[in-house]
Amino acid sequence: MKKFGTFALGVTFAALPVMAESDNLVLTPPMGWNSWNVFHENINEKQIQEIADAMVSSGLKDAGYIYLNLVDNWMDTKRDANGNLQNNPNSFPSGMKAIADYVHDKGLKFGLYGDRGKRTCHHYNNNWESESGSYGREEQDAKKLAEWGVDYWKDDNCYSDPSTQEEDYTRMSNALRNSGRDIVFSICMWEYKDWMPKIANLWRTTFDIGPEWISTSWYRGVYEIIDANNKYWQIAKPGHWNDPDMLEVGNSGLTYEEQKSQMTMWSIMAAPIMISSDVRKMSNETKELYLNKDMIAINQDSLGVQGHRISDVNGKQVWTKPLQNGDVAVALLNNNSSTQTVECTFADIGVEGEVDVRDAWQKKDLGPRTSVSVELPAHGSALLRLVVTPVPRKPFNGESFVIPGKIEAEDFDVNGVGQGNTTYNENDSENHGDSDYRPGTGVDLYQKATGVIVGYNQTGEWLEYTVKVLATGTYTMSASVASGNTTSSFKLSVDGADITKEIAVPAATSGENNFDEYNTVEAKVELEEGEHILRFTVTGDWMDIDFISFTSNDPPEAIKAINYTVQAVQTYRVFSLNGVFVGVVKASNVFEARSKVSSIVSGQGVYLISSANGLTHRVKVTK
């Protein structure tokens, strides 16, 4: 049982950033075509119309490749008399509204490119006197884009002030949202910053990609991009995506196996799939890579989780991605310059027993297996789908936690298999704690004076508990938490709906990096009778949690009858509101104990009663 020490009561609520309707624009990673890697600055009206035609006739549009995006040099170096962006009169004589209409008539969406600075990258690199950037003109440019019918805006980072990145991109984000048209916002700043998901639909996590596995030039090779993008896997979610740049598939420079591996890894990483080859001249081999239905289904899975690397043994890698229906996608990657056998035992990635395996590139079912072993050529890959039979989650102690009652944080539910049966999210598999209370989970458990606690909690991690609410009503949630900093916070949800806002965790009042001083924070919550899934989610690094309890000052009759009627006499410990032990009372139930508190305390006020089962109740004494 938790021993009471000195603690403070209180709760702080923080407003969460909201991105309005634009959150719903790309609920799966955007797919389409981009002009840069194949044509660079050499784009023109006739060429783009032919690309649109080819996207339709080849089946790309029907497969989900719906965005046709132009990059640099579509625009004139000068603005019009009203200060508006305008088309390059030589390469796009009909204007951008006309080319957008042509693309829309084909059933596609139209995208353009600009820059947060004063000039776009091509204009800047060529030392042109240009007004092609949007700095200070965001509202005007966004309205012009909407007028033209633009659906996707990629904002680059040239000729700009490094100190105003967040400010500049936020202005453009707001301008697009206020433009009167739904426009996907893509940030191209060549690195990830934690403010980007608040304002954009996707953001480049890496520098520019090039047509090599490992770069020998100024750009980054395909594998270098894969490796860099992996570290941000927990950031991606529906409507907000890490962007590791365009495909080099269909261009010269990569072997066929390397091209297939780029498709494999962009699929498993839930990356935007932007073709950047001349689709008017696709080989059958390239077309098959683009149109593979199994690969596309894994990339476009609505759960929206970015797959990540589970293991890397001498360049032989295993990556996994959970899917909406409970299946698991697995990518095997050989990052060696020679043929290697890459193996995966499914139990090692949390899939127990035999499961049916589907090979995406072979387009065939491999039958029931407990593992796979695949010989892969240099820089080759395999993309598999494990068809998983769901296994329900289980409460850790076999029974649901009763509310009102106390939940020890370390007693989260036992993982099941399949959709809705995962019971915790841990950003890394290593247990940083010193307790083996829940071996194999990777959740960071520590042995403290209070017992076992969950520590080292990072933003985005969560734990779930099966609970049984005895009666509908308002409850007081109390959580015992500790933090050595001022950035820690959490929230609670039930069955996917938030029941609290962000709750700040107070920093320790003494010592540096002190995680041994526990505080109690509270919030009023509304709960409905019945069995539910309670989720504790970390919204701010770093914090420890001991337990969560739910109490009711005036329990409904149903709760009194079910949870509080006790025939045997129990000992109840009484504490002042600041945690000082006052004494004990003996009673057959908590209501009798409440009535006896006034006999052992010296003055009026609110006191805490702790019963043998770990529940804590409040009583107000008036004298």
Coordinates of C-alpha atoms in Angstrom, one line a residue, residues 107-607:
G107 CA -9.9 13.2 -61.5
L108 CA -6.6 14.2 -59.9
K109 CA -5.6 16.9 -57.4
F110 CA -3.2 19.7 -58.1
G111 CA -0.2 20.7 -56.1
L112 CA 2.3 23.6 -56.2
Y113 CA 5.6 24.6 -54.6
G114 CA 6.9 27.7 -52.9
D115 CA 9.2 29.0 -50.3
R116 CA 8.9 30.6 -46.8
G117 CA 11.7 33.0 -47.8
K118 CA 12.0 35.6 -50.4
R119 CA 13.0 33.4 -53.3
T120 CA 12.5 29.7 -54.1
C121 CA 15.5 27.4 -54.1
H122 CA 16.1 27.3 -57.8
H123 CA 15.8 31.0 -58.2
Y124 CA 18.1 31.6 -55.2
N125 CA 20.7 29.1 -56.4
N126 CA 20.9 30.8 -59.7
N127 CA 21.2 34.3 -58.2
W128 CA 18.1 35.5 -59.9
E129 CA 16.4 38.6 -58.8
S130 CA 13.1 37.0 -57.9
E131 CA 10.0 37.6 -55.8
S132 CA 9.0 33.9 -55.9
G133 CA 9.0 33.4 -52.1
S134 CA 6.0 34.0 -49.8
Y135 CA 7.8 35.8 -46.9
G136 CA 5.4 38.5 -45.7
R137 CA 2.9 37.7 -48.4
E138 CA 1.4 34.5 -46.9
E139 CA -2.2 35.6 -46.8
Q140 CA -2.1 37.0 -50.3
D141 CA -0.4 33.9 -51.7
A142 CA -2.8 31.5 -50.0
K143 CA -5.8 33.2 -51.4
K144 CA -4.3 33.1 -54.9
L145 CA -3.6 29.4 -54.6
A146 CA -7.2 28.8 -53.5
E147 CA -8.4 30.9 -56.5
W148 CA -6.4 28.7 -58.9
G149 CA -7.7 25.5 -57.3
V150 CA -4.5 24.3 -55.6
D151 CA -5.0 21.2 -53.4
Y152 CA -1.4 20.8 -52.0
W153 CA 1.3 23.3 -51.1
K154 CA 4.9 22.4 -50.5
D155 CA 6.8 25.2 -48.7
D156 CA 10.6 25.2 -49.0
N157 CA 13.3 26.8 -46.9
C158 CA 15.7 28.9 -49.1
Y159 CA 16.8 32.5 -48.8
S160 CA 15.2 32.8 -45.3
D161 CA 16.0 33.6 -41.7
P162 CA 16.9 30.5 -39.7
S163 CA 15.7 32.1 -36.5
T164 CA 12.1 32.6 -37.8
Q165 CA 11.3 29.1 -39.1
E166 CA 8.4 28.3 -36.8
E167 CA 7.0 31.8 -37.1
D168 CA 7.1 31.8 -40.9
Y169 CA 5.6 28.4 -41.4
T170 CA 2.9 29.1 -38.9
R171 CA 1.8 32.2 -40.8
M172 CA 1.5 30.1 -44.0
S173 CA -0.3 27.4 -42.2
N174 CA -2.9 29.9 -40.9
A175 CA -3.1 31.5 -44.3
L176 CA -3.9 28.2 -46.0
R177 CA -6.5 27.4 -43.4
N178 CA -8.1 30.8 -43.9
S179 CA -7.9 30.6 -47.7
G180 CA -11.4 29.2 -48.3
R181 CA -10.1 26.0 -49.8
D182 CA -8.8 22.7 -48.3
I183 CA -5.0 22.7 -49.1
V184 CA -2.6 20.1 -47.8
F185 CA 0.4 21.8 -46.1
S186 CA 3.8 20.2 -46.6
I187 CA 6.8 21.7 -44.9
C188 CA 10.2 21.2 -46.6
M189 CA 12.7 22.3 -44.0
W190 CA 15.0 19.3 -44.5
E191 CA 14.8 18.3 -40.8
Y192 CA 12.1 17.6 -38.2
K193 CA 11.1 20.0 -35.4
D194 CA 8.6 19.2 -32.7
W195 CA 6.3 22.2 -33.6
M196 CA 5.7 20.9 -37.1
P197 CA 2.8 18.4 -36.4
K198 CA 0.9 21.3 -34.8
I199 CA 0.7 23.2 -38.1
A200 CA 1.4 20.9 -41.0
N201 CA 0.1 17.7 -42.6
L202 CA 3.5 16.5 -43.5
W203 CA 7.1 17.6 -43.1
R204 CA 10.5 16.5 -44.5
T205 CA 12.5 14.6 -41.9
T206 CA 15.7 14.5 -43.9
F207 CA 17.8 16.4 -46.5
D208 CA 17.2 15.8 -50.2
I209 CA 17.2 12.3 -51.6
G210 CA 19.3 11.2 -54.5
P211 CA 19.6 8.1 -56.8
E212 CA 22.1 6.1 -54.7
W213 CA 21.8 3.6 -51.8
I214 CA 24.6 5.3 -49.9
S215 CA 25.3 8.8 -51.2
T216 CA 28.7 9.8 -52.8
S217 CA 27.4 13.3 -53.5
W218 CA 25.8 16.3 -51.8
Y219 CA 22.4 14.6 -51.4
R220 CA 21.4 11.6 -49.1
G221 CA 21.2 8.1 -50.4
V222 CA 18.0 6.0 -50.0
Y223 CA 19.3 4.0 -47.1
E224 CA 20.6 7.1 -45.3
I225 CA 17.1 8.5 -45.6
I226 CA 15.5 5.3 -44.3
D227 CA 17.8 5.3 -41.3
A228 CA 17.2 8.9 -40.5
N229 CA 13.4 8.7 -40.8
N230 CA 13.1 5.8 -38.5
K231 CA 13.9 7.8 -35.4
Y232 CA 10.6 9.8 -35.8
W233 CA 8.3 6.8 -36.1
Q234 CA 6.2 7.6 -33.1
I235 CA 5.3 11.1 -34.4
A236 CA 3.3 10.0 -37.4
K237 CA -0.5 9.6 -37.2
P238 CA -3.5 10.0 -39.5
G239 CA -3.4 13.5 -41.0
H240 CA 0.2 14.1 -40.0
W241 CA 3.1 12.3 -41.7
N242 CA 6.9 12.1 -41.7
D243 CA 8.1 12.7 -45.2
P244 CA 11.4 11.0 -46.2
D245 CA 11.2 12.7 -49.7
M246 CA 10.2 11.4 -53.2
L247 CA 10.8 8.1 -54.9
E248 CA 13.8 7.5 -57.1
V249 CA 12.0 4.4 -58.5
G250 CA 11.9 4.5 -62.3
N251 CA 15.0 6.7 -62.5
S252 CA 18.6 5.7 -63.3
G253 CA 21.0 5.2 -60.4
L254 CA 19.4 2.4 -58.3
T255 CA 19.4 -1.3 -59.0
Y256 CA 16.0 -3.0 -59.4
E257 CA 16.4 -4.5 -55.9
E258 CA 17.2 -1.1 -54.4
Q259 CA 14.1 0.4 -56.2
K260 CA 11.9 -2.4 -54.8
S261 CA 13.4 -1.8 -51.3
Q262 CA 12.5 1.9 -51.5
M263 CA 8.9 0.9 -52.2
T264 CA 9.0 -1.7 -49.4
M265 CA 10.4 0.8 -46.9
W266 CA 8.2 3.7 -47.9
S267 CA 5.2 1.3 -47.5
I268 CA 6.2 0.1 -44.0
M269 CA 7.1 3.6 -42.8
A270 CA 3.7 5.0 -43.8
A271 CA 5.6 7.5 -45.9
P272 CA 4.0 9.7 -48.6
I273 CA 4.5 7.9 -51.9
M274 CA 5.4 10.5 -54.5
I275 CA 6.5 9.1 -57.8
S276 CA 9.1 11.3 -59.5
S277 CA 9.9 9.5 -62.7
D278 CA 8.6 10.0 -66.3
V279 CA 5.4 8.0 -66.1
R280 CA 4.8 8.5 -69.8
K281 CA 7.6 6.0 -70.4
M282 CA 7.3 3.5 -67.5
S283 CA 8.7 0.0 -68.0
N284 CA 6.4 -2.9 -67.0
E285 CA 8.8 -3.7 -64.2
T286 CA 8.5 -0.1 -62.7
K287 CA 4.8 -0.1 -63.2
E288 CA 4.4 -3.3 -61.3
L289 CA 6.3 -1.8 -58.4
Y290 CA 4.1 1.2 -58.3
L291 CA 0.8 -0.7 -58.6
N292 CA 1.4 -3.5 -56.2
K293 CA -1.9 -3.7 -54.3
D294 CA -0.5 -5.4 -51.2
M295 CA 2.3 -2.8 -50.8
I296 CA -0.2 0.1 -51.3
A297 CA -2.7 -1.5 -48.7
I298 CA 0.1 -1.6 -46.1
N299 CA 1.1 2.0 -46.8
Q300 CA -2.5 3.3 -46.8
D301 CA -3.6 1.3 -43.7
S302 CA -6.1 3.5 -41.8
L303 CA -4.5 2.8 -38.4
G304 CA -1.8 5.3 -39.4
V305 CA 1.1 3.9 -37.5
Q306 CA 4.6 4.3 -39.0
G307 CA 6.5 1.0 -39.0
H308 CA 9.9 1.0 -37.3
R309 CA 13.0 -1.1 -37.0
I310 CA 12.8 -3.9 -34.5
S311 CA 16.2 -5.4 -35.0
D312 CA 19.4 -4.9 -37.0
V313 CA 22.0 -7.7 -36.8
N314 CA 24.9 -7.1 -39.1
G315 CA 22.8 -5.2 -41.5
K316 CA 20.0 -7.8 -41.5
Q317 CA 17.0 -5.8 -40.4
V318 CA 13.4 -6.5 -39.3
W319 CA 10.8 -3.8 -39.4
T320 CA 7.1 -4.1 -38.2
K321 CA 3.9 -2.0 -38.6
P322 CA 0.6 -2.9 -36.9
L323 CA -2.5 -2.7 -39.1
Q324 CA -6.0 -1.6 -38.5
N325 CA -7.6 -5.1 -38.7
G326 CA -5.1 -6.6 -36.3
D327 CA -2.7 -7.9 -38.9
V328 CA 1.0 -7.1 -38.7
A329 CA 3.2 -6.0 -41.7
V330 CA 6.8 -7.1 -41.6
A331 CA 9.6 -5.8 -43.8
L332 CA 12.9 -7.7 -44.1
L333 CA 15.8 -5.6 -45.3
N334 CA 19.3 -6.6 -46.3
N335 CA 21.6 -3.6 -45.9
N336 CA 24.7 -5.5 -47.1
S337 CA 26.5 -5.4 -50.4
S338 CA 26.2 -9.2 -50.7
T339 CA 23.3 -11.8 -50.5
Q340 CA 22.2 -12.5 -47.0
T341 CA 19.5 -14.6 -45.3
V342 CA 17.3 -12.5 -43.1
E343 CA 15.2 -14.3 -40.5
C344 CA 12.2 -13.3 -38.3
T345 CA 10.7 -15.4 -35.5
F346 CA 7.2 -14.1 -35.1
A347 CA 7.1 -14.6 -31.3
D348 CA 10.0 -12.1 -31.1
I349 CA 7.7 -9.4 -32.5
G350 CA 4.8 -10.3 -30.3
V351 CA 2.9 -12.6 -32.6
E352 CA 2.4 -16.0 -30.9
G353 CA 1.7 -19.3 -32.7
E354 CA 1.2 -20.0 -36.3
V355 CA -0.2 -17.3 -38.6
D356 CA -0.9 -17.1 -42.3
V357 CA 1.8 -15.2 -44.2
R358 CA 1.2 -13.1 -47.4
D359 CA 4.2 -12.1 -49.5
A360 CA 3.5 -8.7 -51.1
W361 CA 6.1 -8.9 -53.9
Q362 CA 5.5 -12.5 -54.8
K363 CA 1.8 -11.9 -54.6
K364 CA 1.1 -15.2 -53.0
D365 CA 0.2 -16.8 -49.7
L366 CA 3.0 -18.7 -48.0
G367 CA 0.7 -20.6 -45.6
P368 CA 0.8 -20.9 -41.8
R369 CA 4.2 -20.2 -40.2
T370 CA 5.8 -19.2 -36.9
S371 CA 8.8 -17.7 -38.6
V372 CA 10.3 -16.8 -42.0
S373 CA 13.8 -17.0 -43.4
V374 CA 14.4 -15.2 -46.7
E375 CA 17.5 -15.1 -48.9
L376 CA 17.8 -11.4 -50.0
P377 CA 20.2 -10.0 -52.6
A378 CA 22.3 -7.0 -51.8
H379 CA 20.1 -4.1 -50.6
G380 CA 17.1 -6.3 -51.2
S381 CA 13.9 -6.6 -49.2
A382 CA 10.8 -8.6 -48.5
L383 CA 7.4 -7.2 -47.6
L384 CA 5.1 -9.6 -45.7
R385 CA 1.6 -9.4 -44.1
L386 CA 1.0 -11.6 -41.0
V387 CA -2.7 -12.5 -40.9
V388 CA -3.3 -12.5 -37.2
T389 CA -6.2 -14.2 -35.4
P390 CA -7.2 -11.8 -32.6
V391 CA -6.6 -12.7 -29.0
P392 CA -8.4 -10.6 -26.4
R393 CA -6.5 -8.6 -23.8
K394 CA -6.7 -9.6 -20.2
P395 CA -6.7 -7.7 -16.9
F396 CA -3.4 -8.2 -15.2
N397 CA -4.9 -9.8 -12.1
G398 CA -7.7 -11.6 -13.9
E399 CA -10.4 -9.1 -12.9
S400 CA -11.3 -5.6 -13.9
F401 CA -10.3 -2.8 -11.6
V402 CA -13.4 -1.6 -9.7
I403 CA -14.2 2.2 -9.7
P404 CA -14.4 3.7 -7.2
G405 CA -11.1 2.1 -6.3
K406 CA -7.3 2.3 -6.8
I407 CA -5.3 1.3 -9.8
E408 CA -1.6 0.5 -9.4
A409 CA 0.1 1.9 -12.5
E410 CA 2.3 -1.1 -13.0
D411 CA -0.8 -3.4 -13.3
F412 CA -1.7 -2.5 -16.8
D413 CA -3.6 -5.1 -18.9
V414 CA -1.9 -8.1 -20.4
N415 CA -1.4 -7.6 -24.2
G416 CA -3.6 -9.5 -26.5
V417 CA -3.3 -9.8 -30.3
G418 CA -5.0 -7.8 -33.0
Q419 CA -7.0 -4.5 -33.3
G420 CA -7.8 -3.0 -29.9
N421 CA -5.9 -5.6 -28.0
T422 CA -2.6 -3.8 -27.5
T423 CA -2.5 -2.5 -23.9
Y424 CA 0.6 -0.3 -23.8
N425 CA 2.8 1.9 -26.0
E426 CA 6.5 2.0 -25.1
N427 CA 8.8 4.2 -27.2
D428 CA 11.7 1.8 -26.7
S429 CA 11.9 -1.9 -25.8
E430 CA 14.6 -1.5 -23.2
N431 CA 13.4 -1.6 -19.5
H432 CA 15.3 1.3 -18.0
G433 CA 14.0 0.4 -14.5
D434 CA 15.3 -2.0 -11.8
S435 CA 12.2 -4.2 -11.4
D436 CA 11.4 -7.4 -13.2
Y437 CA 7.7 -7.2 -12.2
R438 CA 6.5 -7.3 -15.8
P439 CA 9.3 -9.0 -17.8
G440 CA 9.2 -8.7 -21.5
T441 CA 7.0 -5.6 -21.8
G442 CA 9.8 -3.1 -22.0
V443 CA 7.8 -0.8 -19.7
D444 CA 10.1 1.0 -17.4
L445 CA 9.4 -0.3 -13.9
Y446 CA 11.2 0.8 -10.7
Q447 CA 11.2 -0.4 -7.2
K448 CA 10.5 2.5 -4.8
A449 CA 9.5 2.7 -1.2
T450 CA 5.9 2.8 -2.3
G451 CA 6.3 -0.5 -4.2
V452 CA 6.6 -0.7 -8.0
I453 CA 6.1 2.4 -10.0
V454 CA 6.1 3.2 -13.8
G455 CA 8.9 5.7 -14.6
Y456 CA 10.9 7.2 -17.4
N457 CA 7.7 8.1 -19.1
Q458 CA 8.0 9.9 -22.4
T459 CA 5.5 11.9 -24.5
G460 CA 3.3 9.5 -26.5
E461 CA 3.6 6.5 -24.2
W462 CA 0.4 5.1 -22.7
L463 CA -0.9 2.3 -20.5
E464 CA -4.4 0.8 -20.5
Y465 CA -6.5 -0.8 -17.8
T466 CA -9.8 -2.7 -17.9
V467 CA -12.1 -1.1 -15.4
K468 CA -15.6 -1.7 -14.0
V469 CA -17.5 1.5 -13.1
L470 CA -20.1 0.5 -10.5
A471 CA -22.4 3.5 -11.1
T472 CA -22.7 6.5 -13.4
G473 CA -21.6 9.7 -11.8
T474 CA -19.0 12.3 -11.0
Y475 CA -15.7 11.0 -9.5
T476 CA -12.6 12.6 -8.1
M477 CA -9.5 11.2 -9.9
S478 CA -6.3 11.4 -7.9
A479 CA -2.9 10.4 -9.3
S480 CA 0.3 10.0 -7.3
V481 CA 3.0 11.4 -9.6
A482 CA 6.6 12.6 -9.5
S483 CA 8.8 14.7 -11.8
G484 CA 12.2 16.4 -11.7
N485 CA 11.2 19.1 -14.2
T486 CA 8.4 21.4 -15.2
T487 CA 7.5 19.8 -18.6
S488 CA 5.7 16.7 -17.4
S489 CA 2.0 16.1 -18.0
F490 CA -0.6 13.4 -18.7
K491 CA -4.2 12.9 -19.6
L492 CA -6.8 10.2 -19.1
S493 CA -9.3 8.8 -21.6
V494 CA -12.1 6.1 -21.5
D495 CA -12.9 4.0 -24.6
G496 CA -11.0 6.5 -26.7
A497 CA -12.7 9.7 -25.4
D498 CA -10.7 12.1 -23.2
I499 CA -12.1 12.5 -19.7
T500 CA -9.5 15.0 -18.6
K501 CA -7.5 17.7 -20.3
E502 CA -3.7 17.7 -19.9
I503 CA -2.8 17.6 -16.3
A504 CA 0.5 19.1 -15.3
V505 CA 2.8 17.2 -13.0
P506 CA 4.4 19.5 -10.4
A507 CA 8.2 19.5 -10.3
A508 CA 10.0 18.5 -7.1
T509 CA 10.6 21.4 -4.8
S510 CA 14.0 20.3 -3.8
G511 CA 17.1 18.7 -5.3
E512 CA 18.2 18.5 -8.9
N513 CA 16.4 16.0 -11.1
N514 CA 14.5 14.7 -8.1
F515 CA 11.9 12.0 -9.0
D516 CA 11.4 10.8 -5.4
E517 CA 9.1 13.5 -4.3
Y518 CA 5.5 12.4 -5.1
N519 CA 2.6 14.8 -5.5
T520 CA -1.1 14.2 -5.8
V521 CA -3.0 15.8 -8.7
E522 CA -6.7 15.7 -9.1
A523 CA -9.5 16.2 -11.6
K524 CA -13.2 15.7 -11.6
V525 CA -14.3 13.1 -14.2
E526 CA -17.6 11.8 -15.5
L527 CA -17.9 8.0 -15.7
E528 CA -20.6 5.7 -17.0
E529 CA -21.6 2.5 -15.3
G530 CA -20.1 -0.7 -17.0
E531 CA -16.9 -2.1 -18.2
H532 CA -14.5 0.2 -20.0
I533 CA -10.9 0.7 -21.1
L534 CA -9.1 3.4 -19.2
R535 CA -6.0 4.9 -20.9
F536 CA -3.2 6.9 -19.1
T537 CA -1.3 8.9 -21.8
V538 CA 1.9 10.8 -21.2
T539 CA 1.6 14.2 -22.9
G540 CA 4.9 15.8 -21.5
D541 CA 8.3 14.3 -20.8
W542 CA 9.4 13.0 -18.1
M543 CA 7.4 11.7 -15.2
D544 CA 6.8 8.8 -12.8
I545 CA 3.5 7.5 -11.7
D546 CA 2.6 5.3 -8.7
F547 CA -1.2 4.9 -8.8
I548 CA -4.5 6.4 -9.9
S549 CA -7.6 6.3 -7.7
F550 CA -11.2 7.3 -8.1
T551 CA -13.4 8.3 -5.2
S552 CA -16.9 9.7 -4.7
N553 CA -17.8 11.9 -1.7
D554 CA -21.4 10.9 -1.9
P555 CA -21.5 7.4 -3.4
P556 CA -24.7 6.3 -5.1
E557 CA -26.7 3.5 -3.4
A558 CA -25.4 1.0 -5.9
I559 CA -21.8 1.7 -4.9
K560 CA -22.6 1.6 -1.2
A561 CA -24.3 -1.8 -1.6
I562 CA -21.6 -3.4 -3.8
N563 CA -18.4 -1.9 -2.7
Y564 CA -18.6 -0.5 0.8
T565 CA -20.7 -3.0 2.9
V566 CA -18.2 -4.8 5.1
Q567 CA -19.3 -6.9 8.0
A568 CA -15.9 -7.4 9.7
V569 CA -14.4 -4.5 11.7
Q570 CA -11.5 -2.8 9.8
T571 CA -8.8 -0.3 10.8
Y572 CA -8.9 2.9 8.9
R573 CA -5.9 5.3 9.0
V574 CA -6.6 9.0 9.1
F575 CA -4.4 11.7 7.6
S576 CA -4.6 15.5 7.4
L577 CA -4.9 17.0 3.9
N578 CA -1.1 17.6 3.8
G579 CA -0.4 14.0 4.5
V580 CA 0.4 14.0 8.3
F581 CA -0.8 10.9 10.1
V582 CA -3.5 11.7 12.7
G583 CA -4.6 8.3 14.0
V584 CA -6.9 5.3 13.4
V585 CA -10.5 4.5 13.8
K586 CA -12.1 1.1 13.8
A587 CA -15.4 0.5 11.9
S588 CA -17.3 -2.1 9.8
N589 CA -17.5 0.2 6.7
V590 CA -16.3 3.5 5.4
F591 CA -19.4 5.3 6.3
E592 CA -19.1 4.4 10.0
A593 CA -15.4 5.3 9.8
R594 CA -16.3 8.8 8.4
S595 CA -18.6 9.4 11.3
K596 CA -15.8 8.6 13.8
V597 CA -13.1 10.8 12.4
S598 CA -14.3 13.9 14.3
S599 CA -13.6 12.1 17.6
I600 CA -9.8 11.8 16.9
V601 CA -9.0 15.1 15.2
S602 CA -8.3 18.4 16.9
G603 CA -10.0 20.8 14.5
Q604 CA -12.3 21.2 11.6
G605 CA -11.3 20.7 8.0
V606 CA -10.9 18.0 5.3
Y607 CA -9.2 14.7 6.2

